[in-house]
PDB file of C-alpha atoms in Angstrom:
ATOM      1  CA  MET A   1      -0.366   7.600 -24.547  1.00 40.00           C
ATOM      2  CA  ALA A   2       2.081   5.394 -25.723  1.00 42.00           C
ATOM      3  CA  GLU A   3       3.748   3.704 -22.256  1.00 43.00           C
ATOM      4  CA  GLU A   4       7.166   3.762 -21.332  1.00 46.00           C
ATOM      5  CA  TRP A   5       9.302   0.610 -20.824  1.00 46.00           C
ATOM      6  CA  ARG A   6      13.094  -0.329 -19.244  1.00 48.00           C
ATOM      7  CA  ASP A   7      14.465  -3.148 -21.022  1.00 50.00           C
ATOM      8  CA  SER A   8      15.677  -5.060 -17.413  1.00 46.00           C
ATOM      9  CA  GLY A   9      18.994  -6.527 -19.154  1.00 45.00           C
ATOM     10  CA  ALA A  10      18.228  -9.835 -19.370  1.00 43.00           C
ATOM     11  CA  GLY A  11      19.883 -11.456 -23.071  1.00 44.00           C
ATOM     12  CA  GLY A  12      18.005 -13.062 -25.370  1.00 42.00           C
ATOM     13  CA  SER A  13      13.999 -14.084 -26.507  1.00 37.00           C
ATOM     14  CA  SER A  14      13.552 -14.000 -23.278  1.00 41.00           C
ATOM     15  CA  ARG A  15      13.990 -10.570 -22.568  1.00 48.00           C
ATOM     16  CA  GLN A  16      11.149  -8.874 -19.628  1.00 56.00           C
ATOM     17  CA  ARG A  17      10.645  -5.492 -19.971  1.00 64.00           C
ATOM     18  CA  TYR A  18       9.334  -3.551 -16.792  1.00 62.00           C
ATOM     19  CA  PRO A  19       6.655  -0.434 -17.618  1.00 62.00           C
ATOM     20  CA  LEU A  20       8.482   2.340 -15.978  1.00 59.00           C
ATOM     21  CA  GLY A  21       5.874   3.232 -13.493  1.00 65.00           C
ATOM     22  CA  GLU A  22       6.890  -0.333 -12.134  1.00 78.00           C
ATOM     23  CA  TRP A  23       9.857   1.775 -10.431  1.00 84.00           C
ATOM     24  CA  LYS A  24       6.954   2.863  -7.831  1.00 89.00           C
ATOM     25  CA  GLU A  25       9.010   1.581  -4.366  1.00 95.00           C
ATOM     26  CA  ARG A  26      11.594   4.215  -2.882  1.00 96.00           C
ATOM     27  CA  ILE A  27      14.821   2.649  -1.278  1.00 98.00           C
ATOM     28  CA  THR A  28      17.424   3.383   0.485  1.00 98.00           C
ATOM     29  CA  ILE A  29      21.473   3.134   0.159  1.00 98.00           C
ATOM     30  CA  GLN A  30      22.802   2.652   3.084  1.00 98.00           C
ATOM     31  CA  LYS A  31      26.950   3.137   3.406  1.00 98.00           C
ATOM     32  CA  SER A  32      29.124   1.638   6.493  1.00 97.00           C
ATOM     33  CA  SER A  33      32.150   3.719   7.514  1.00 94.00           C
ATOM     34  CA  PRO A  34      34.212   2.890  10.383  1.00 92.00           C
ATOM     35  CA  GLY A  35      34.538   4.410  13.968  1.00 90.00           C
ATOM     36  CA  ASN A  36      34.871   3.957  17.398  1.00 90.00           C
ATOM     37  CA  ASP A  37      32.127   3.598  20.428  1.00 90.00           C
ATOM     38  CA  LYS A  38      32.257   5.433  23.967  1.00 92.00           C
ATOM     39  CA  ALA A  39      34.529   2.662  25.668  1.00 93.00           C
ATOM     40  CA  GLY A  40      36.800   3.248  21.668  1.00 91.00           C
ATOM     41  CA  ASN A  41      35.780  -0.447  19.797  1.00 94.00           C
ATOM     42  CA  HIS A  42      36.596  -0.225  16.495  1.00 92.00           C
ATOM     43  CA  VAL A  43      32.391  -0.218  15.781  1.00 92.00           C
ATOM     44  CA  LEU A  44      30.003   0.632  11.357  1.00 89.00           C
ATOM     45  CA  ALA A  45      28.697   2.607  11.632  1.00 92.00           C
ATOM     46  CA  TRP A  46      25.681   3.188   8.369  1.00 95.00           C
ATOM     47  CA  GLU A  47      24.216   6.172   7.604  1.00 96.00           C
ATOM     48  CA  ASP A  48      22.383   6.868   4.644  1.00 98.00           C
ATOM     49  CA  TYR A  49      24.014   7.403   1.261  1.00 98.00           C
ATOM     50  CA  PHE A  50      22.063   7.792  -1.871  1.00 97.00           C
ATOM     51  CA  SER A  51      17.893   6.738  -1.673  1.00 98.00           C
ATOM     52  CA  CYS A  52      16.232   6.185  -5.723  1.00 96.00           C
ATOM     53  CA  SER A  53      13.395   4.384  -6.966  1.00 95.00           C
ATOM     54  CA  ALA A  54      13.526   0.954  -8.222  1.00 96.00           C
ATOM     55  CA  PHE A  55      11.564  -2.333  -8.864  1.00 94.00           C
ATOM     56  CA  VAL A  56      11.144  -4.880  -6.159  1.00 93.00           C
ATOM     57  CA  ASN A  57      10.358  -8.037  -6.950  1.00 90.00           C
ATOM     58  CA  ASN A  58      10.324 -11.630  -4.891  1.00 85.00           C
ATOM     59  CA  LEU A  59      12.679 -14.237  -6.590  1.00 71.00           C
ATOM     60  CA  SER A  60      11.501 -16.429  -8.707  1.00 64.00           C
ATOM     61  CA  GLY A  61      11.442 -19.168 -10.531  1.00 54.00           C
ATOM     62  CA  LYS A  62      14.894 -20.853 -10.487  1.00 56.00           C
ATOM     63  CA  GLU A  63      16.278 -18.409  -8.241  1.00 55.00           C
ATOM     64  CA  TYR A  64      13.215 -18.960  -5.541  1.00 50.00           C
ATOM     65  CA  TRP A  65      13.914 -22.945  -5.563  1.00 50.00           C
ATOM     66  CA  GLU A  66      17.396 -22.484  -5.718  1.00 59.00           C
ATOM     67  CA  ALA A  67      17.377 -20.046  -2.050  1.00 51.00           C
ATOM     68  CA  ALA A  68      14.865 -21.883  -0.973  1.00 52.00           C
ATOM     69  CA  GLN A  69      16.762 -25.150  -0.668  1.00 53.00           C
ATOM     70  CA  ILE A  70      19.100 -22.560   1.720  1.00 54.00           C
ATOM     71  CA  ASN A  71      16.375 -21.201   3.812  1.00 54.00           C
ATOM     72  CA  ALA A  72      16.894 -18.020   1.842  1.00 51.00           C
ATOM     73  CA  GLN A  73      13.502 -17.324   0.796  1.00 57.00           C
ATOM     74  CA  LYS A  74      13.578 -14.461   2.016  1.00 84.00           C
ATOM     75  CA  ASP A  75      16.060 -12.930  -0.839  1.00 88.00           C
ATOM     76  CA  MET A  76      14.342 -10.226  -3.012  1.00 92.00           C
ATOM     77  CA  TYR A  77      15.912  -8.229  -5.886  1.00 92.00           C
ATOM     78  CA  PHE A  78      15.436  -4.364  -6.695  1.00 96.00           C
ATOM     79  CA  ILE A  79      15.757  -3.172  -9.909  1.00 95.00           C
ATOM     80  CA  ILE A  80      17.537   0.598 -10.375  1.00 96.00           C
ATOM     81  CA  ARG A  81      19.132   3.119 -12.595  1.00 94.00           C
ATOM     82  CA  TYR A  82      22.592   3.406 -13.208  1.00 96.00           C
ATOM     83  CA  CYS A  83      24.046   6.432 -11.763  1.00 96.00           C
ATOM     84  CA  SER A  84      27.634   7.960 -10.479  1.00 96.00           C
ATOM     85  CA  GLU A  85      26.821   7.518  -7.000  1.00 97.00           C
ATOM     86  CA  VAL A  86      26.244   3.568  -7.429  1.00 97.00           C
ATOM     87  CA  ALA A  87      29.104   2.900  -9.914  1.00 96.00           C
ATOM     88  CA  ASP A  88      31.157   2.269  -7.739  1.00 95.00           C
ATOM     89  CA  MET A  89      29.356   0.400  -5.026  1.00 97.00           C
ATOM     90  CA  ASP A  90      29.827  -2.981  -3.162  1.00 97.00           C
ATOM     91  CA  THR A  91      28.456  -5.985  -1.460  1.00 97.00           C
ATOM     92  CA  GLU A  92      30.297  -5.429   1.537  1.00 96.00           C
ATOM     93  CA  HIS A  93      30.397  -1.499   2.232  1.00 97.00           C
ATOM     94  CA  TYR A  94      26.485  -1.300   1.460  1.00 98.00           C
ATOM     95  CA  ARG A  95      22.812  -2.428   1.835  1.00 98.00           C
ATOM     96  CA  ILE A  96      19.865  -1.823   1.402  1.00 98.00           C
ATOM     97  CA  LEU A  97      16.566   0.089   3.476  1.00 98.00           C
ATOM     98  CA  PHE A  98      12.993  -1.343   2.201  1.00 97.00           C
ATOM     99  CA  ARG A  99      10.033  -0.784   3.826  1.00 95.00           C
ATOM    100  CA  GLY A 100      11.024  -0.336   8.048  1.00 95.00           C
ATOM    101  CA  GLN A 101      13.779  -3.741   6.732  1.00 95.00           C
ATOM    102  CA  VAL A 102      17.282  -3.627   5.963  1.00 97.00           C
ATOM    103  CA  TYR A 103      18.568  -5.789   3.151  1.00 97.00           C
ATOM    104  CA  ASN A 104      22.071  -7.423   2.763  1.00 96.00           C
ATOM    105  CA  ILE A 105      23.105  -7.110  -1.097  1.00 97.00           C
ATOM    106  CA  SER A 106      24.627 -10.500  -1.507  1.00 95.00           C
ATOM    107  CA  PHE A 107      25.290  -9.973  -4.997  1.00 96.00           C
ATOM    108  CA  ILE A 108      25.278  -6.515  -7.508  1.00 97.00           C
ATOM    109  CA  ASP A 109      24.423  -7.427 -11.275  1.00 96.00           C
ATOM    110  CA  ASN A 110      25.237  -4.372 -13.664  1.00 96.00           C
ATOM    111  CA  VAL A 111      22.189  -5.573 -16.116  1.00 93.00           C
ATOM    112  CA  ARG A 112      24.498  -6.494 -19.754  1.00 93.00           C
ATOM    113  CA  TYR A 113      27.476  -4.234 -18.478  1.00 95.00           C
ATOM    114  CA  GLN A 114      25.353  -1.740 -20.378  1.00 95.00           C
ATOM    115  CA  ASN A 115      26.241   1.097 -17.259  1.00 96.00           C
ATOM    116  CA  ARG A 116      22.082   1.689 -17.409  1.00 94.00           C
ATOM    117  CA  THR A 117      20.677  -1.044 -14.844  1.00 94.00           C
ATOM    118  CA  LEU A 118      21.843  -2.483 -12.066  1.00 96.00           C
ATOM    119  CA  LYS A 119      19.864  -6.043 -10.878  1.00 95.00           C
ATOM    120  CA  LEU A 120      20.228  -6.153  -6.823  1.00 97.00           C
ATOM    121  CA  ARG A 121      20.303  -8.757  -5.669  1.00 95.00           C
ATOM    122  CA  ALA A 122      19.393  -9.082  -1.761  1.00 95.00           C
ATOM    123  CA  SER A 123      18.123 -10.693   1.523  1.00 93.00           C
ATOM    124  CA  LEU A 124      16.407  -9.619   4.580  1.00 93.00           C
ATOM    125  CA  ALA A 125      18.569  -9.205   7.048  1.00 93.00           C
ATOM    126  CA  LYS A 126      18.585 -11.203  11.010  1.00 85.00           C
ATOM    127  CA  ARG A 127      18.188  -9.138  13.576  1.00 74.00           C
TER     128      ARG A 127
END
């Protein structure tokens, strides 16, 4: 049986490909909504918005060393399939739950603008 591959969307001859079997990690994307606490103060409430399979990896190479220079070694990237639920996602109102940890999205890349995959760069949230 031939193994199926998903193009990561990196351009040129250095194109990386990820076997579909590697898209095995489950992530939950949460969305914030404004609300009020019991005292009437404005607060953000995070609610589960969408759950999907993802290819998850630590930063590597140049990305890792750039992050290490600013003490952000807990950055990861998540590659997910593009769909209507994530089409309007932004870095301010969405975050990722992965293995019990919260990751704040810092960059969203619609890979090669093909509406096939999104590459989400995210940092472990400080608690």
